[in-house]
Structures are given as C-alpha cells and as structure tokens.
PDB file of C-alpha atoms in Angstrom:
ATOM      1  CA  SER A  54      -0.003  -0.006   0.001  1.00  0.00           C
ATOM      2  CA  THR A  55       1.005   3.620  -0.301  1.00  0.00           C
ATOM      3  CA  TRP A  56       0.975   6.400   2.229  1.00  0.00           C
ATOM      4  CA  PRO A  57      -1.136   7.046   4.207  1.00  0.00           C
ATOM      5  CA  GLY A  58      -1.959   3.369   4.046  1.00  0.00           C
ATOM      6  CA  ALA A  59      -5.300   1.659   3.959  1.00  0.00           C
ATOM      7  CA  ILE A  60      -8.312   3.709   4.948  1.00  0.00           C
ATOM      8  CA  ILE A  61     -10.626   1.666   7.101  1.00  0.00           C
ATOM      9  CA  ALA A  62     -14.021   3.282   7.530  1.00  0.00           C
ATOM     10  CA  GLU A  63     -14.806   1.297  10.693  1.00  0.00           C
ATOM     11  CA  ALA A  64     -11.647   2.432  12.508  1.00  0.00           C
ATOM     12  CA  THR A  65     -12.369   4.035  15.888  1.00  0.00           C
ATOM     13  CA  GLU A  66      -8.918   5.252  16.893  1.00  0.00           C
ATOM     14  CA  VAL A  67      -6.746   7.830  15.190  1.00  0.00           C
ATOM     15  CA  ASP A  68      -3.064   7.073  14.626  1.00  0.00           C
ATOM     16  CA  GLN A  69      -1.268   9.955  16.330  1.00  0.00           C
ATOM     17  CA  PHE A  70       1.972   9.137  14.478  1.00  0.00           C
ATOM     18  CA  PRO A  71       0.898   8.388  10.888  1.00  0.00           C
ATOM     19  CA  ILE A  72       4.426   8.414   9.458  1.00  0.00           C
ATOM     20  CA  ASN A  73       6.068   6.423  12.285  1.00  0.00           C
ATOM     21  CA  HIS A  74       4.985   2.811  11.912  1.00  0.00           C
ATOM     22  CA  TYR A  75       6.339   1.978  15.433  1.00  0.00           C
ATOM     23  CA  GLN A  76       4.134   4.487  17.253  1.00  0.00           C
ATOM     24  CA  TRP A  77       0.423   5.208  17.089  1.00  0.00           C
ATOM     25  CA  LEU A  78      -0.665   6.390  20.556  1.00  0.00           C
ATOM     26  CA  ASP A  79       0.451   9.169  22.913  1.00  0.00           C
ATOM     27  CA  SER A  80      -1.486   8.953  26.203  1.00  0.00           C
ATOM     28  CA  ASP A  81       0.032  12.013  27.857  1.00  0.00           C
ATOM     29  CA  GLY A  82       0.173  14.312  24.808  1.00  0.00           C
ATOM     30  CA  ASP A  83       3.898  15.068  24.847  1.00  0.00           C
ATOM     31  CA  TRP A  84       4.552  13.705  21.318  1.00  0.00           C
ATOM     32  CA  TRP A  85       6.502  10.658  22.503  1.00  0.00           C
ATOM     33  CA  GLY A  86       4.814   7.358  21.671  1.00  0.00           C
ATOM     34  CA  ASP A  87       3.513   4.817  24.152  1.00  0.00           C
ATOM     35  CA  ASN A  88       4.910   1.732  22.356  1.00  0.00           C
ATOM     36  CA  GLN A  89       7.997   0.872  24.445  1.00  0.00           C
ATOM     37  CA  VAL A  90       9.393  -1.426  21.744  1.00  0.00           C
ATOM     38  CA  GLY A  91       9.343   1.185  18.997  1.00  0.00           C
ATOM     39  CA  ASP A  92      11.390   4.256  18.138  1.00  0.00           C
ATOM     40  CA  ASP A  93      10.881   7.423  20.178  1.00  0.00           C
ATOM     41  CA  ALA A  94       9.279   5.612  23.091  1.00  0.00           C
ATOM     42  CA  ASP A  95       7.982   7.715  25.972  1.00  0.00           C
ATOM     43  CA  ALA A  96       9.900   6.821  29.161  1.00  0.00           C
ATOM     44  CA  CYS A  97       7.213   8.430  31.349  1.00  0.00           C
ATOM     45  CA  LEU A  98       4.045   7.142  29.705  1.00  0.00           C
ATOM     46  CA  TYR A  99       1.318   8.927  31.597  1.00  0.00           C
ATOM     47  CA  VAL A 100       3.209  12.075  32.600  1.00  0.00           C
ATOM     48  CA  TYR A 101       3.686  14.919  30.146  1.00  0.00           C
ATOM     49  CA  GLY A 102       7.371  15.687  29.629  1.00  0.00           C
ATOM     50  CA  ASN A 103       9.765  17.515  27.337  1.00  0.00           C
ATOM     51  CA  SER A 104      13.058  15.733  28.083  1.00  0.00           C
ATOM     52  CA  THR A 105      15.120  14.490  25.120  1.00  0.00           C
ATOM     53  CA  ALA A 106      18.757  14.052  26.263  1.00  0.00           C
ATOM     54  CA  ASP A 107      18.671  11.080  28.631  1.00  0.00           C
ATOM     55  CA  ARG A 108      15.164   9.718  28.030  1.00  0.00           C
ATOM     56  CA  TYR A 109      12.182  10.867  26.036  1.00  0.00           C
ATOM     57  CA  GLY A 110       9.000  12.432  27.339  1.00  0.00           C
ATOM     58  CA  CYS A 111       9.707  12.875  31.033  1.00  0.00           C
ATOM     59  CA  PRO A 112       9.368  16.081  33.067  1.00  0.00           C
ATOM     60  CA  ASP A 113      12.279  18.496  32.674  1.00  0.00           C
ATOM     61  CA  THR A 114      11.709  21.325  35.145  1.00  0.00           C
ATOM     62  CA  ASP A 115      14.562  23.571  34.035  1.00  0.00           C
ATOM     63  CA  GLY A 116      14.218  22.935  30.289  1.00  0.00           C
ATOM     64  CA  ASP A 117      17.809  21.784  29.669  1.00  0.00           C
ATOM     65  CA  SER A 118      16.634  18.578  27.898  1.00  0.00           C
ATOM     66  CA  TYR A 119      17.647  16.248  30.780  1.00  0.00           C
ATOM     67  CA  SER A 120      14.776  14.667  32.692  1.00  0.00           C
ATOM     68  CA  ASP A 121      14.163  15.220  36.382  1.00  0.00           C
ATOM     69  CA  PRO A 122      15.249  12.226  38.510  1.00  0.00           C
ATOM     70  CA  THR A 123      12.614   9.680  39.533  1.00  0.00           C
ATOM     71  CA  ALA A 124      12.584   6.669  41.862  1.00  0.00           C
ATOM     72  CA  ASN A 125      13.749   4.342  39.106  1.00  0.00           C
ATOM     73  CA  TRP A 126      16.035   6.778  37.209  1.00  0.00           C
ATOM     74  CA  GLY A 127      18.521   8.567  39.448  1.00  0.00           C
ATOM     75  CA  ALA A 128      20.824  11.446  38.623  1.00  0.00           C
ATOM     76  CA  VAL A 129      23.914   9.184  38.577  1.00  0.00           C
ATOM     77  CA  SER A 130      23.991   5.453  37.821  1.00  0.00           C
ATOM     78  CA  SER A 131      25.862   2.911  39.980  1.00  0.00           C
ATOM     79  CA  THR A 132      28.701   3.066  37.434  1.00  0.00           C
ATOM     80  CA  GLY A 133      29.044   6.868  37.692  1.00  0.00           C
ATOM     81  CA  TYR A 134      27.206   7.702  34.469  1.00  0.00           C
ATOM     82  CA  CYS A 135      25.072  10.852  34.597  1.00  0.00           C
ATOM     83  CA  GLN A 136      21.494   9.902  33.738  1.00  0.00           C
ATOM     84  CA  ALA A 137      18.771  12.280  34.926  1.00  0.00           C
ATOM     85  CA  ASP A 138      19.324  15.945  35.754  1.00  0.00           C
ATOM     86  CA  GLY A 139      21.311  16.158  39.008  1.00  0.00           C
ATOM     87  CA  LEU A 140      20.397  19.846  39.332  1.00  0.00           C
ATOM     88  CA  PRO A 141      16.820  20.026  37.995  1.00  0.00           C
ATOM     89  CA  LEU A 142      16.367  23.716  38.806  1.00  0.00           C
ATOM     90  CA  ASP A 143      19.497  24.950  36.980  1.00  0.00           C
ATOM     91  CA  PRO A 144      19.350  24.960  33.171  1.00  0.00           C
ATOM     92  CA  THR A 145      23.158  25.381  32.932  1.00  0.00           C
ATOM     93  CA  GLN A 146      23.915  22.187  34.910  1.00  0.00           C
ATOM     94  CA  TRP A 147      22.656  18.603  34.630  1.00  0.00           C
ATOM     95  CA  CYS A 148      25.388  16.372  36.046  1.00  0.00           C
ATOM     96  CA  ASP A 149      26.740  16.294  39.610  1.00  0.00           C
ATOM     97  CA  ARG A 150      28.688  13.038  39.925  1.00  0.00           C
ATOM     98  CA  ASP A 151      29.949  13.703  43.451  1.00  0.00           C
ATOM     99  CA  GLY A 152      26.514  14.860  44.698  1.00  0.00           C
ATOM    100  CA  ASP A 153      27.709  18.028  46.421  1.00  0.00           C
ATOM    101  CA  GLY A 154      25.246  20.388  44.713  1.00  0.00           C
ATOM    102  CA  PHE A 155      27.788  21.944  42.347  1.00  0.00           C
ATOM    103  CA  GLY A 156      27.391  20.875  38.712  1.00  0.00           C
ATOM    104  CA  ASP A 157      30.133  19.248  36.623  1.00  0.00           C
ATOM    105  CA  ASN A 158      29.749  21.749  33.764  1.00  0.00           C
ATOM    106  CA  PRO A 159      32.611  24.228  34.355  1.00  0.00           C
ATOM    107  CA  ASP A 160      30.915  26.799  32.118  1.00  0.00           C
ATOM    108  CA  GLY A 161      27.583  26.621  33.923  1.00  0.00           C
ATOM    109  CA  VAL A 162      26.416  28.478  36.995  1.00  0.00           C
ATOM    110  CA  ASN A 163      28.252  27.288  40.129  1.00  0.00           C
ATOM    111  CA  GLY A 164      30.490  24.862  38.262  1.00  0.00           C
ATOM    112  CA  ASP A 165      32.237  22.343  40.527  1.00  0.00           C
ATOM    113  CA  GLN A 166      35.962  23.029  40.644  1.00  0.00           C
ATOM    114  CA  CYS A 167      36.595  19.623  42.225  1.00  0.00           C
ATOM    115  CA  PRO A 168      34.066  17.453  40.332  1.00  0.00           C
ATOM    116  CA  GLN A 169      35.484  14.117  41.536  1.00  0.00           C
ATOM    117  CA  ILE A 170      35.410  15.043  45.260  1.00  0.00           C
ATOM    118  CA  SER A 171      32.287  15.975  47.188  1.00  0.00           C
ATOM    119  CA  GLY A 172      32.931  19.260  48.947  1.00  0.00           C
ATOM    120  CA  SER A 173      31.252  22.262  50.485  1.00  0.00           C
ATOM    121  CA  SER A 174      33.704  25.098  49.802  1.00  0.00           C
ATOM    122  CA  THR A 175      32.179  28.318  48.446  1.00  0.00           C
ATOM    123  CA  GLU A 176      34.697  31.146  49.000  1.00  0.00           C
ATOM    124  CA  ASP A 177      37.853  30.401  47.008  1.00  0.00           C
ATOM    125  CA  ARG A 178      36.650  27.430  44.939  1.00  0.00           C
ATOM    126  CA  LEU A 179      33.262  25.792  44.552  1.00  0.00           C
ATOM    127  CA  GLY A 180      32.590  22.209  45.605  1.00  0.00           C
ATOM    128  CA  CYS A 181      35.997  21.290  47.005  1.00  0.00           C
ATOM    129  CA  LEU A 182      36.879  19.614  50.292  1.00  0.00           C
ATOM    130  CA  ASP A 183      36.502  21.996  53.251  1.00  0.00           C
ATOM    131  CA  THR A 184      37.479  20.131  56.429  1.00  0.00           C
ATOM    132  CA  ASP A 185      36.506  22.876  58.893  1.00  0.00           C
ATOM    133  CA  PHE A 186      33.401  24.066  56.952  1.00  0.00           C
ATOM    134  CA  ASP A 187      34.460  27.731  56.902  1.00  0.00           C
ATOM    135  CA  GLY A 188      33.820  28.068  53.173  1.00  0.00           C
ATOM    136  CA  TYR A 189      37.508  27.958  52.152  1.00  0.00           C
ATOM    137  CA  SER A 190      38.797  24.847  50.424  1.00  0.00           C
ATOM    138  CA  ASP A 191      41.582  22.666  51.752  1.00  0.00           C
ATOM    139  CA  PRO A 192      44.840  23.166  49.846  1.00  0.00           C
ATOM    140  CA  THR A 193      45.891  20.629  47.199  1.00  0.00           C
ATOM    141  CA  ASN A 194      48.993  20.111  45.069  1.00  0.00           C
ATOM    142  CA  ASN A 195      47.475  22.392  42.411  1.00  0.00           C
ATOM    143  CA  PHE A 196      45.884  24.947  44.710  1.00  0.00           C
ATOM    144  CA  GLY A 197      48.075  26.263  47.523  1.00  0.00           C
ATOM    145  CA  ALA A 198      47.197  27.709  50.882  1.00  0.00           C
ATOM    146  CA  SER A 199      47.547  31.310  51.965  1.00  0.00           C
ATOM    147  CA  PRO A 200      49.959  33.194  51.772  1.00  0.00           C
ATOM    148  CA  ASN A 201      51.073  31.589  48.477  1.00  0.00           C
ATOM    149  CA  GLY A 202      47.569  30.669  47.329  1.00  0.00           C
ATOM    150  CA  LEU A 203      43.903  31.188  48.144  1.00  0.00           C
ATOM    151  CA  ALA A 204      43.096  27.922  49.932  1.00  0.00           C
ATOM    152  CA  ASP A 205      42.580  27.625  53.679  1.00  0.00           C
ATOM    153  CA  ALA A 206      45.827  27.969  55.640  1.00  0.00           C
ATOM    154  CA  PHE A 207      44.108  26.551  58.750  1.00  0.00           C
ATOM    155  CA  ILE A 208      42.016  23.550  57.668  1.00  0.00           C
ATOM    156  CA  ASN A 209      41.141  22.573  61.252  1.00  0.00           C
ATOM    157  CA  ASP A 210      40.122  26.037  62.463  1.00  0.00           C
ATOM    158  CA  ALA A 211      36.824  27.413  61.164  1.00  0.00           C
ATOM    159  CA  THR A 212      37.651  30.884  62.532  1.00  0.00           C
ATOM    160  CA  GLN A 213      40.800  31.343  60.399  1.00  0.00           C
ATOM    161  CA  TRP A 214      41.631  30.790  56.722  1.00  0.00           C
ATOM    162  CA  HIS A 215      44.205  33.394  55.568  1.00  0.00           C
ATOM    163  CA  ASP A 216      47.714  34.111  56.814  1.00  0.00           C
ATOM    164  CA  ILE A 217      48.998  36.873  54.553  1.00  0.00           C
ATOM    165  CA  ASP A 218      52.422  37.151  56.243  1.00  0.00           C
ATOM    166  CA  GLY A 219      52.908  33.378  56.642  1.00  0.00           C
ATOM    167  CA  ASP A 220      53.716  33.457  60.360  1.00  0.00           C
ATOM    168  CA  GLY A 221      51.200  30.796  61.404  1.00  0.00           C
ATOM    169  CA  TYR A 222      48.679  33.202  62.935  1.00  0.00           C
ATOM    170  CA  GLY A 223      45.380  33.879  61.144  1.00  0.00           C
ATOM    171  CA  ASP A 224      44.387  37.250  59.699  1.00  0.00           C
ATOM    172  CA  ASN A 225      40.840  37.182  61.092  1.00  0.00           C
ATOM    173  CA  SER A 226      41.135  39.463  64.144  1.00  0.00           C
ATOM    174  CA  THR A 227      38.054  37.901  65.774  1.00  0.00           C
ATOM    175  CA  GLY A 228      39.193  34.313  65.222  1.00  0.00           C
ATOM    176  CA  LEU A 229      41.314  31.986  67.341  1.00  0.00           C
ATOM    177  CA  ASN A 230      45.081  32.660  67.366  1.00  0.00           C
ATOM    178  CA  ALA A 231      44.618  35.989  65.600  1.00  0.00           C
ATOM    179  CA  ASP A 232      47.680  37.750  64.186  1.00  0.00           C
ATOM    180  CA  LEU A 233      48.170  41.086  65.933  1.00  0.00           C
ATOM    181  CA  CYS A 234      50.402  42.228  63.050  1.00  0.00           C
ATOM    182  CA  PRO A 235      48.859  40.503  59.991  1.00  0.00           C
ATOM    183  CA  THR A 236      51.246  42.083  57.453  1.00  0.00           C
ATOM    184  CA  THR A 237      54.465  41.633  59.410  1.00  0.00           C
ATOM    185  CA  ASN A 238      56.222  38.278  59.780  1.00  0.00           C
ATOM    186  CA  PRO A 239      58.539  38.333  62.800  1.00  0.00           C
ATOM    187  CA  LEU A 240      60.727  35.728  61.054  1.00  0.00           C
ATOM    188  CA  TYR A 241      61.824  38.230  58.377  1.00  0.00           C
TER     189      TYR A 241
END
C-alpha cells in the first residue's frame, strides 16, 4: 500500500503518528509514543514531559533537555554515568557526579571546581573539600594555601583561613590565634 496506508471506515482510533509505523498512541500528549518497543518511546508514559537528552517524554523542570530524577532513574547510575538531571532547577547544569550540589559543567552556574570530590567550599573554589566548613577549600597540590595561594591555611580552624604574612597566625582578628600584626612576619 502507499501512504497514508489503507483507509478503514470502521476504525475508531486515530493514529497519532501516521508516518512512524512503530508508534500510534500518545497517552500524555507530549509527542513521545507509548509503544515501548518502537522508536521514540515515551519513558514516562502517563506524565507529560519535554526531556530528550537522557530519556524521552519525562518532566524536565529547568528545560535543559535532561529529565528530572525519579525513583527508578537517578541522577547518577551505579557506574558513575550521569542519567537524569542532578540539578533540575538549573538549566546550565545537569550532572553532579559527586553529589555536592555543584554541577560538573565548568561553564555553567556554580560549576564544581573539584568534580570528583564531594565538597562544600564556596569562598575560594566551589565544591571542594572544606574540612573545617568555613567556606575555604583545603589546599591541594594544584591549589596552595595562603599566603602563596587562596586555599585555607588553617584547615582545622573554622575561625581562620588566611595568613597573609605566613607566620602561622590567622588574619581574622576575631578568630582563634589571631595575628596582631597581619602584614608583618617576625621571622623576616
């Protein structure tokens, strides 16, 4: 037969996908077909959705094409693969492998600067280890501590983070072991 196929006068249902022979019904009206065996199958059959990147036809709150996570489709698989949107309210981020709330896209809003390590730092770097939870990240081989870098010079003291003169006393005058002369190192 030729397109559009045979016309059957007694037919009671309309084919919603007349040029896709694998799909014919769309129960939730999102233009992804209900036939799970065919092409373009709707992953969330009875819920309207506009996702297209990870699965078709599921809710995508922020409109970045990645579906919102559900009970059976988490943000990250057991093998570390990003599936659903790990940050469903941020259209610039979708993956957060370490689960710290900072997305893996370095060009997006609040991009994780330590994407393989779950961290809470917010002041000098985003999403890096912050042992004392003062907002400043712990130093690493690539990111030194104050005074030679921006990382926390006192990783076990939440009241201090910088030591501009490198004398071992913190620059925060209201913190513990405050430096009375923060720009003068008595060793020089």
